[in-house]
Each structure stands twice: as C-alpha cells, then as structure tokens.
Amino acid sequence: MSSRHASRAEGRDEGPGPKIPSAKFTAMRARILDAATILLAEKGLAGTTLQEVAAALSLKTTSITYYFRRKEELAAEVFTDTIDRIAEMARKAQAEPQFPARLARYVDLHLETYAAAARGTGRPLALLSDMRALEEPVRTPLVARYLGALREVRRLFGEAHDPLHKRRLTAQAQVLNEALFWSTSWLRAYALGDLASVRRRFIDILAMGILQPGKQLPNRIATTMAAAGEAIRDDFLAAAARLINAQGYRGASIDRIASEIAVTKGGFYHHLTTKEEMIVECFRSDYRRLHRIYFAGELDGAAEIVRLASFLATVLDIQFEGRHPLLRTTALQAMPQAAREVALDRFQRTAMWLAGLLVDGMAEGGLRIVDPLISANLIISTLNAANDVRGWADKQGRGNAVAIYLDILFHGLTAMDDGTDPQQLRPGG
C-alpha cells in the first residue's frame, strides 16, 4: 500500500504525525462493514461484489474503494471485526468468578448481539466459514486470529493441567462456539420477546447436557458403522460433501468435484444435471443416512438411551473420519435461494425428528426433561463441529474423540477443574 493510500485509509491528512480518524470517516467505515457483513452472510465471498455493497448503502462504488480497494480487503476486515468481538465477549465473560456465571455471560453477550442485529440496531457476527475462500497471505493470519479467540473461549473452562486436558477443553470451546453460531438460524423461530426464556433453557442444556442425573451412558455403545451402514454408493455426493465442507458452496466447483473422483465433467452431468441439484441431493441423502443409521436392525428393542448414544457415536465417527461427512451447516452460505430453502427444510426436519427421539428418551427416563428442539439443534451444531476438527480427533484417536463429544452432549460443559462443583449447575444446586 502506498503512503498516500495508507494516509487516506487511516482517515488522516498527508503530513507529519498520525491523526485520529475523523468521526465521519469512522461512521462511514462502520456502515460499510455493516452492509458487507450482511451480504457476505447471504452470498458468500464469491457472490459478493463491492458494487453490491455500495448499492446497499445507496453509494457509488468509488465511495467504497476509498476505504477498501478490493473485495478481499473488505472481507478480511469483516472477519477480523467478528473474530475480535468474539474474543472480547470471552474476555468479558472470564471476569465472572465461576464457570456457570462465565458460561451464562458468554451466551448472553451472543444473544444480545443477535437481538441487536435483528432489531437493526447492531452489526451481526459474520459467518466465518468463508475465511477458507480467501487467498494467501490473508487467510493464514485470520485463521491464527480465530484460534486466538478460541483460546479465550477455552479459558472460560479454567486452565488446562496437561495436554490431554487441554484437548478436552478445546473441544468444549469448539462445541460452545458452534452452538452459538448455529443458534442464529433456529432463533429466528422465536420472537425477540421470548429470548429470556429461550436463553434460560439454552444455557441449561449447554451446561448440564441431556442425561438424567444419576444415569450413566451405556458401557458398550453399539457401532452401527456398517452399521456405518455407509458403504459409499455415490462417489459424487461423497466428494461434493468433502469439498463443500472444506471450501464452501461456491468454492466447490463441478470441475473440482469431478477431479476429486477422477471423472469427466460429462460423467458428472450424467448423474446430476446442475450443481444446485447436487447440493440438494446431498442434503436429502444426509437425511436418509441419519434415519438408516438410527434404525439399524441390531439396535431393535434396545433402550432409547442406548439407541441414541449409538446413533450419535456413529455419526460423530463418520464426521471425524471425513470420507463421506454430512454437509456442514455452513454449506447454506452463498447457496441459491431455492436450494437454500430445501436445505433449511432438511435441517428443520432433522431437528424435529431428533426432538422426537429426545422426547422418547425423556419418557423412558434416561434423559432429562429439557427443551427438545433446542437440544436437537445443539446436537446438529455438535455434529457439524466434529467434521471441522478432524486433526484434533486424529491426535487422540477417533474413538477417544467420539467419547469426548458424547460426554459433552450427554453431561454438558461441566468437565471443569477450576474448583467449581459441577452440582452447582444442576437445577436447585
């Protein structure tokens, strides 16, 4: 960047000594970030242009390039803003003396941000999945910045005593963040006036999990892996899921998918007509796969808690293994509207189905009485998170990784060694 551009970008005049950016400069820059954050969430990096950002603000494109010369510069600033706000929320929550209060404070700050954005009085958090679509040298520093923010979230749980404990706390931080990121999708079903009661139920499930106090997870959880049942019958869908999870909807081109499985583009179109048709079929396939795994014959007649734990263990293993993962929720970003509606419908159906399974478990006595829809969405976000931490899972073996994630889902975020009594998290404790 030239010194002239740097001076302009910092909102100061040429001349000796830096000057504080003017209020007008700061306000306009904030408006640009507001508009860009919303557009990037809707269309992704590849689908957003500086012209659209300008149009959203009723400005000329040159008014945007005065502050950000390229779209990638603006996107990087949007992601930086969100990452820094997440880290600041975590630091504010760390000021609370014990974990229950720290967890509640961190969730409250996210919900306040969501509510302000819904009312149009605040900037939403950006969807960070599109950081993968940025080129170097921009991407690596952003990823490092997010890992720094994740470390701040991890500190909510106390200090790690050894590498194994540190990996456990990292998993808890990842699950918590993913649950909050995904909440912006299901919270739309609630009126803002209902957020107080939703917040109470959400925090309760995060903290205590879904297992009935005094109950234990089964010592032997059946593997439905062949039961993973998923000998991959459709290499196209498997390759599409891997690439979309890694690179987003727009980053996973048909050329890349075809190359992944060594077929021609013509071979792709022999099976699926369009990319939109492919991603819709991926979501439909995921819905069917989940049902096949849950209803595996070897679990007929088993207690609901055994069936649910076995089902979740299997899906977590599939996500950690990564050969044919379920599509991540972030695949919704930048999808065409028609395909997005189909995908959201599949997620909603999955949440409703999972909620029914949880109600069966509550009726049988193995699960706590909790909000089944919020719990179902927590399961969805946790399965989503698993595919993003395959390197973490490999360090301890997939079996151990599955056990940690199951423990978080069933017992909650209560594995703390900071002097807090986990019983304080129980209702009436």
Coordinates of C-alpha atoms in Angstrom, one line a residue:
M1 CA 0.0 0.0 0.0
S2 CA 1.4 3.4 -0.9
S3 CA 1.9 6.0 1.8
R4 CA -0.7 8.1 0.1
H5 CA -3.3 5.3 0.2
A6 CA -2.3 4.5 3.8
S7 CA -3.0 8.1 4.8
R8 CA -6.3 8.1 3.1
A9 CA -7.3 4.7 4.5
E10 CA -6.5 5.8 8.0
G11 CA -8.7 8.9 7.6
R12 CA -5.9 11.4 8.1
D13 CA -4.3 14.2 6.0
E14 CA -0.9 13.9 4.5
G15 CA 1.7 15.4 6.7
P16 CA 3.9 14.8 9.7
G17 CA 2.4 12.7 12.6
P18 CA -0.6 10.5 12.6
K19 CA -4.1 11.9 13.3
I20 CA -7.1 10.3 14.8
P21 CA -9.7 9.3 12.1
S22 CA -12.5 11.7 11.9
A23 CA -15.9 10.8 13.2
K24 CA -17.3 11.0 9.7
F25 CA -14.6 8.6 8.4
T26 CA -15.3 6.1 11.3
A27 CA -19.0 6.3 10.9
M28 CA -18.9 5.6 7.1
R29 CA -16.4 2.7 7.6
A30 CA -18.8 1.2 10.2
R31 CA -21.7 1.5 7.7
I32 CA -19.7 -0.3 5.1
L33 CA -18.8 -3.1 7.5
D34 CA -22.5 -3.4 8.5
A35 CA -23.6 -3.8 4.9
A36 CA -20.7 -6.1 3.9
T37 CA -21.3 -8.4 6.9
I38 CA -24.9 -9.0 5.9
L39 CA -24.1 -9.5 2.2
L40 CA -21.3 -11.9 2.9
A41 CA -23.6 -14.0 5.1
E42 CA -26.2 -14.1 2.3
K43 CA -24.0 -14.6 -0.7
G44 CA -20.6 -15.7 0.5
L45 CA -17.3 -14.2 -0.6
A46 CA -17.5 -15.3 -4.3
G47 CA -21.1 -14.0 -4.7
T48 CA -20.5 -10.5 -3.1
T49 CA -19.2 -7.5 -5.0
L50 CA -18.1 -4.1 -4.0
Q51 CA -20.9 -2.8 -6.3
E52 CA -23.5 -4.6 -4.2
V53 CA -22.1 -3.2 -1.0
A54 CA -22.2 0.3 -2.5
A55 CA -25.8 -0.3 -3.7
A56 CA -26.9 -1.5 -0.3
L57 CA -25.7 1.9 1.1
S58 CA -27.0 3.9 -1.9
L59 CA -23.5 4.9 -2.8
K60 CA -21.2 4.8 -5.8
T61 CA -18.6 2.0 -5.9
T62 CA -15.8 4.6 -5.7
S63 CA -17.1 5.6 -2.3
I64 CA -16.4 2.0 -1.1
T65 CA -13.0 1.8 -2.8
Y66 CA -11.9 4.9 -1.0
Y67 CA -11.9 2.8 2.2
F68 CA -11.3 -0.7 0.7
R69 CA -9.6 -1.1 -2.7
R70 CA -10.5 -4.8 -3.1
K71 CA -13.4 -7.0 -2.0
E72 CA -10.9 -9.3 -0.3
E73 CA -9.7 -6.4 1.9
L74 CA -13.2 -5.6 2.9
A75 CA -14.0 -9.3 3.6
A76 CA -10.8 -9.7 5.7
E77 CA -11.9 -6.6 7.8
V78 CA -15.4 -8.1 8.3
F79 CA -13.9 -11.4 9.5
T80 CA -11.4 -9.6 11.7
D81 CA -14.1 -7.5 13.3
T82 CA -16.2 -10.6 14.1
I83 CA -13.2 -12.5 15.5
D84 CA -12.2 -9.6 17.7
R85 CA -15.7 -9.2 19.0
I86 CA -15.9 -13.0 19.9
A87 CA -12.6 -12.7 21.7
E88 CA -13.8 -9.6 23.6
M89 CA -17.0 -11.4 24.6
A90 CA -15.0 -14.2 26.0
R91 CA -12.7 -11.8 27.9
K92 CA -15.7 -10.1 29.4
A93 CA -17.2 -13.5 30.5
Q94 CA -13.9 -14.5 32.0
A95 CA -14.4 -11.8 34.6
E96 CA -17.1 -13.9 36.3
P97 CA -15.8 -15.8 39.3
Q98 CA -17.1 -19.3 38.5
F99 CA -17.9 -21.3 35.4
P100 CA -21.7 -21.2 35.5
A101 CA -21.6 -17.4 35.5
R102 CA -18.9 -17.3 32.8
L103 CA -21.0 -19.6 30.5
A104 CA -24.1 -17.6 31.1
R105 CA -22.3 -14.3 30.5
Y106 CA -20.8 -15.5 27.2
V107 CA -24.1 -16.8 25.9
D108 CA -25.8 -13.6 27.0
L109 CA -23.4 -11.5 25.0
H110 CA -24.0 -13.5 21.9
L111 CA -27.8 -13.3 22.3
E112 CA -27.6 -9.5 22.9
T113 CA -25.6 -9.3 19.6
Y114 CA -28.2 -11.4 17.8
A115 CA -31.1 -9.3 19.2
A116 CA -29.5 -6.0 18.3
A117 CA -28.9 -7.2 14.7
A118 CA -32.5 -8.4 14.5
R119 CA -33.7 -5.0 15.6
G120 CA -31.4 -3.3 13.1
T121 CA -29.5 -1.5 15.9
G122 CA -26.3 -3.5 15.8
R123 CA -24.0 -5.4 13.5
P124 CA -24.4 -9.2 13.3
L125 CA -21.5 -11.5 13.7
A126 CA -20.2 -12.6 10.3
L127 CA -20.2 -16.3 9.2
L128 CA -16.6 -17.2 9.4
S129 CA -16.7 -20.3 7.2
D130 CA -15.8 -18.2 4.1
M131 CA -12.4 -17.3 5.5
R132 CA -11.3 -20.5 3.7
A133 CA -12.1 -18.9 0.4
L134 CA -9.6 -16.1 0.9
E135 CA -6.2 -16.4 -0.7
E136 CA -2.9 -16.1 1.0
P137 CA -1.3 -14.2 2.5
V138 CA -4.6 -13.0 4.0
R139 CA -6.1 -16.4 5.1
T140 CA -3.5 -17.7 7.5
P141 CA -3.3 -14.6 9.8
L142 CA -7.1 -14.7 10.0
V143 CA -7.2 -18.4 10.9
A144 CA -4.5 -17.7 13.6
R145 CA -6.6 -14.8 14.9
Y146 CA -9.6 -17.1 15.2
L147 CA -7.6 -19.7 17.1
G148 CA -6.5 -16.9 19.4
A149 CA -10.2 -16.1 20.0
L150 CA -11.0 -19.8 20.6
R151 CA -8.2 -19.9 23.2
E152 CA -10.0 -17.0 25.0
V153 CA -13.2 -19.1 24.9
R154 CA -11.3 -22.1 26.2
R155 CA -10.2 -20.1 29.3
L156 CA -13.9 -19.9 30.3
F157 CA -13.5 -23.5 31.4
G158 CA -10.3 -22.9 33.5
E159 CA -6.7 -23.6 32.9
A160 CA -5.5 -26.9 31.3
H161 CA -3.4 -29.1 33.5
D162 CA -1.9 -31.3 30.8
P163 CA -2.0 -31.8 27.0
L164 CA -4.9 -34.3 27.2
H165 CA -7.0 -31.9 29.4
K166 CA -6.1 -29.1 27.1
R167 CA -7.5 -31.0 24.1
R168 CA -10.7 -31.7 26.1
L169 CA -11.1 -28.0 26.9
T170 CA -10.5 -27.2 23.2
A171 CA -13.3 -29.5 22.2
Q172 CA -15.6 -27.8 24.7
A173 CA -14.8 -24.4 23.4
Q174 CA -15.4 -25.5 19.8
V175 CA -18.8 -27.1 20.7
L176 CA -19.8 -24.0 22.6
N177 CA -18.9 -21.7 19.7
E178 CA -20.6 -23.8 17.1
A179 CA -23.7 -24.0 19.2
L180 CA -23.8 -20.2 19.3
F181 CA -23.0 -19.7 15.6
W182 CA -25.8 -22.2 14.6
S183 CA -28.3 -20.5 17.1
T184 CA -28.7 -17.6 14.7
S185 CA -30.6 -20.0 12.4
W186 CA -33.0 -21.5 14.9
L187 CA -33.5 -18.4 17.0
R188 CA -35.5 -16.9 14.1
A189 CA -38.4 -19.2 15.0
Y190 CA -38.8 -17.2 18.3
A191 CA -40.0 -13.7 19.0
L192 CA -37.4 -11.4 20.5
G193 CA -39.7 -11.1 23.5
D194 CA -39.2 -14.8 24.1
L195 CA -35.4 -14.7 24.2
A196 CA -35.3 -14.6 28.0
S197 CA -36.9 -18.0 28.4
V198 CA -35.0 -19.4 25.4
R199 CA -31.8 -18.2 26.9
R200 CA -32.6 -20.0 30.2
R201 CA -33.3 -23.3 28.5
F202 CA -30.4 -23.0 26.2
I203 CA -27.9 -22.4 29.0
D204 CA -29.3 -25.2 31.0
I205 CA -28.8 -27.7 28.1
L206 CA -25.3 -26.4 27.3
A207 CA -24.2 -26.7 31.0
M208 CA -25.9 -29.9 32.0
G209 CA -26.4 -31.9 28.8
I210 CA -29.3 -34.2 28.2
L211 CA -28.6 -37.2 30.5
Q212 CA -30.8 -37.7 33.5
P213 CA -28.8 -37.1 36.8
G214 CA -27.8 -40.3 38.3
K215 CA -27.9 -42.1 35.0
Q216 CA -24.8 -43.4 33.2
L217 CA -24.1 -43.7 29.5
P218 CA -24.1 -47.4 28.4
N219 CA -20.7 -49.1 28.9
R220 CA -20.9 -50.6 25.5
I221 CA -22.3 -48.4 22.7
A222 CA -23.1 -50.4 19.6
T223 CA -21.3 -49.5 16.4
T224 CA -23.8 -49.1 13.6
M225 CA -21.0 -48.2 11.2
A226 CA -21.7 -51.0 8.8
A227 CA -23.8 -50.2 10.6
A228 CA -21.9 -47.1 9.5
G229 CA -24.0 -48.7 7.0
E230 CA -22.5 -46.3 4.6
A231 CA -20.6 -48.1 2.1
I232 CA -20.4 -45.1 -0.2
R233 CA -22.7 -45.8 -3.0
D234 CA -22.4 -42.4 -4.6
D235 CA -18.9 -41.1 -5.0
F236 CA -20.3 -37.9 -6.4
L237 CA -22.1 -37.0 -3.3
A238 CA -19.2 -38.0 -1.0
A239 CA -16.8 -35.9 -3.0
A240 CA -19.2 -33.0 -3.0
A241 CA -19.7 -33.1 0.7
R242 CA -16.0 -33.2 1.4
L243 CA -15.3 -30.2 -0.9
I244 CA -18.3 -28.1 0.1
N245 CA -17.4 -28.6 3.8
A246 CA -13.8 -27.5 3.1
Q247 CA -14.3 -24.7 0.6
G248 CA -17.9 -23.6 0.8
Y249 CA -20.6 -23.9 -1.8
R250 CA -19.0 -21.6 -4.4
G251 CA -15.5 -22.9 -3.8
A252 CA -16.5 -26.5 -4.6
S253 CA -16.8 -26.2 -8.3
I254 CA -18.0 -29.1 -10.5
D255 CA -14.6 -29.3 -12.1
R256 CA -13.0 -29.9 -8.6
I257 CA -15.6 -32.4 -7.7
A258 CA -15.2 -34.3 -10.9
S259 CA -11.4 -34.2 -10.5
E260 CA -11.7 -35.5 -6.9
I261 CA -13.2 -38.8 -8.2
A262 CA -11.3 -38.8 -11.5
V263 CA -14.3 -38.5 -13.8
T264 CA -15.0 -36.1 -16.6
K265 CA -17.4 -33.2 -16.3
G266 CA -19.6 -35.1 -18.7
G267 CA -19.6 -38.0 -16.3
F268 CA -20.8 -35.7 -13.5
Y269 CA -23.7 -34.4 -15.7
H270 CA -24.7 -38.0 -16.4
H271 CA -25.7 -38.3 -12.8
L272 CA -26.7 -34.8 -11.8
T273 CA -27.9 -32.0 -14.0
T274 CA -26.8 -28.9 -12.1
K275 CA -24.6 -28.0 -9.1
E276 CA -27.8 -26.9 -7.3
E277 CA -29.4 -30.3 -7.9
M278 CA -26.2 -31.9 -6.5
I279 CA -26.3 -30.0 -3.2
V280 CA -30.0 -30.5 -2.7
E281 CA -29.4 -34.3 -3.2
C282 CA -26.6 -34.1 -0.7
F283 CA -28.9 -32.8 2.0
R284 CA -31.6 -35.3 1.1
S285 CA -29.1 -38.1 1.2
D286 CA -27.9 -36.9 4.6
Y287 CA -31.4 -37.0 6.0
R288 CA -31.9 -40.6 4.7
R289 CA -28.5 -41.7 6.0
L290 CA -29.3 -40.5 9.5
H291 CA -32.5 -42.5 9.5
R292 CA -30.8 -45.6 8.3
I293 CA -28.1 -45.4 11.0
Y294 CA -30.6 -44.8 13.8
F295 CA -32.9 -47.6 12.7
A296 CA -30.1 -50.2 12.2
G297 CA -31.6 -53.6 12.9
E298 CA -29.0 -54.6 15.6
L299 CA -30.5 -52.0 17.9
D300 CA -34.1 -53.2 17.7
G301 CA -35.5 -53.4 21.2
A302 CA -32.7 -51.5 22.9
A303 CA -33.3 -48.8 25.4
E304 CA -33.8 -45.3 23.9
I305 CA -30.6 -44.1 25.6
V306 CA -28.6 -46.9 24.0
R307 CA -30.1 -46.3 20.6
L308 CA -29.5 -42.5 20.8
A309 CA -25.9 -42.9 22.1
S310 CA -25.1 -45.5 19.5
F311 CA -26.6 -43.3 16.7
L312 CA -24.6 -40.2 17.8
A313 CA -21.4 -42.2 18.3
T314 CA -21.7 -43.5 14.7
V315 CA -22.4 -40.1 13.2
L316 CA -19.6 -38.5 15.1
D317 CA -17.2 -41.2 13.8
I318 CA -18.4 -40.6 10.3
Q319 CA -17.7 -36.8 10.7
F320 CA -14.3 -37.4 12.3
E321 CA -13.3 -39.9 9.6
G322 CA -14.2 -37.5 6.9
R323 CA -14.6 -39.8 3.9
H324 CA -18.3 -39.1 3.4
P325 CA -19.3 -36.5 6.0
L326 CA -22.6 -34.9 6.5
L327 CA -22.8 -31.5 4.9
R328 CA -21.9 -28.7 7.4
T329 CA -24.5 -26.1 8.2
T330 CA -22.1 -23.6 6.7
A331 CA -22.9 -25.0 3.3
L332 CA -26.0 -22.9 3.4
Q333 CA -23.9 -19.8 2.9
A334 CA -24.0 -18.4 -0.6
M335 CA -26.4 -21.1 -1.9
P336 CA -29.1 -20.0 -4.4
Q337 CA -32.3 -19.2 -2.6
A338 CA -34.3 -22.2 -3.9
A339 CA -31.6 -24.7 -2.9
R340 CA -31.1 -23.0 0.4
E341 CA -34.9 -23.3 1.2
V342 CA -34.7 -27.1 0.5
A343 CA -31.6 -27.4 2.7
L344 CA -33.1 -25.4 5.6
D345 CA -36.2 -27.6 5.3
R346 CA -34.0 -30.7 5.7
F347 CA -32.3 -29.2 8.7
Q348 CA -35.7 -28.3 10.2
R349 CA -37.0 -31.8 9.6
T350 CA -33.8 -33.3 11.1
A351 CA -34.3 -31.1 14.2
M352 CA -37.9 -32.1 14.5
W353 CA -37.0 -35.8 14.1
L354 CA -34.2 -35.6 16.7
A355 CA -36.6 -33.7 19.1
G356 CA -38.9 -36.7 18.8
L357 CA -36.1 -39.1 19.7
L358 CA -35.2 -37.0 22.7
V359 CA -38.8 -36.9 23.9
D360 CA -38.9 -40.7 23.7
G361 CA -35.7 -40.8 25.8
M362 CA -37.3 -38.5 28.4
A363 CA -40.4 -40.6 28.6
E364 CA -38.3 -43.7 29.2
G365 CA -36.4 -41.9 32.0
G366 CA -32.9 -41.9 30.6
L367 CA -32.9 -38.3 29.5
R368 CA -33.6 -35.1 31.5
I369 CA -36.7 -33.1 30.8
V370 CA -35.2 -30.4 28.6
D371 CA -36.4 -28.3 25.6
P372 CA -36.3 -31.0 22.8
L373 CA -36.0 -28.5 19.9
I374 CA -33.1 -26.6 21.4
S375 CA -31.4 -29.8 22.4
A376 CA -31.9 -31.1 18.8
N377 CA -30.2 -28.0 17.4
L378 CA -27.4 -28.4 19.8
I379 CA -26.9 -32.0 18.5
I380 CA -26.9 -30.7 14.9
S381 CA -24.3 -28.0 15.7
T382 CA -22.1 -30.5 17.6
L383 CA -22.2 -33.0 14.7
N384 CA -21.4 -30.0 12.5
A385 CA -18.4 -29.1 14.6
A386 CA -17.0 -32.6 14.5
N387 CA -16.1 -32.5 10.8
D388 CA -14.1 -29.3 11.3
V389 CA -11.8 -30.8 14.0
R390 CA -10.5 -33.9 12.3
G391 CA -6.9 -33.0 13.0
W392 CA -7.8 -32.7 16.7
A393 CA -9.5 -36.1 16.6
D394 CA -6.6 -37.8 15.0
K395 CA -4.3 -36.6 17.8
Q396 CA -6.1 -38.8 20.3
G397 CA -7.7 -41.4 18.1
R398 CA -11.3 -41.2 16.7
G399 CA -12.6 -43.5 19.5
N400 CA -11.4 -41.1 22.2
A401 CA -12.7 -38.1 20.2
V402 CA -16.1 -39.7 19.9
A403 CA -16.2 -40.4 23.6
I404 CA -15.3 -36.7 24.4
Y405 CA -18.0 -35.3 22.2
L406 CA -20.6 -37.8 23.5
D407 CA -19.7 -36.8 27.1
I408 CA -20.2 -33.1 26.2
L409 CA -23.6 -33.8 24.7
F410 CA -24.9 -36.0 27.5
H411 CA -23.2 -34.5 30.5
G412 CA -22.8 -30.9 29.3
L413 CA -19.9 -28.5 29.5
T414 CA -19.2 -29.4 33.1
A415 CA -15.8 -31.1 33.0
M416 CA -14.1 -28.4 34.9
D417 CA -11.0 -28.4 37.1
D418 CA -11.2 -24.8 38.4
G419 CA -12.6 -25.6 41.8
T420 CA -16.3 -25.3 40.7
D421 CA -18.6 -28.0 41.9
P422 CA -20.5 -29.4 38.9
Q423 CA -23.5 -29.9 41.2
Q424 CA -23.9 -26.1 41.2
L425 CA -25.0 -26.4 37.6
R426 CA -27.9 -28.6 38.4
P427 CA -31.4 -27.1 38.9
G428 CA -31.7 -26.1 42.5
G429 CA -28.0 -26.7 43.1

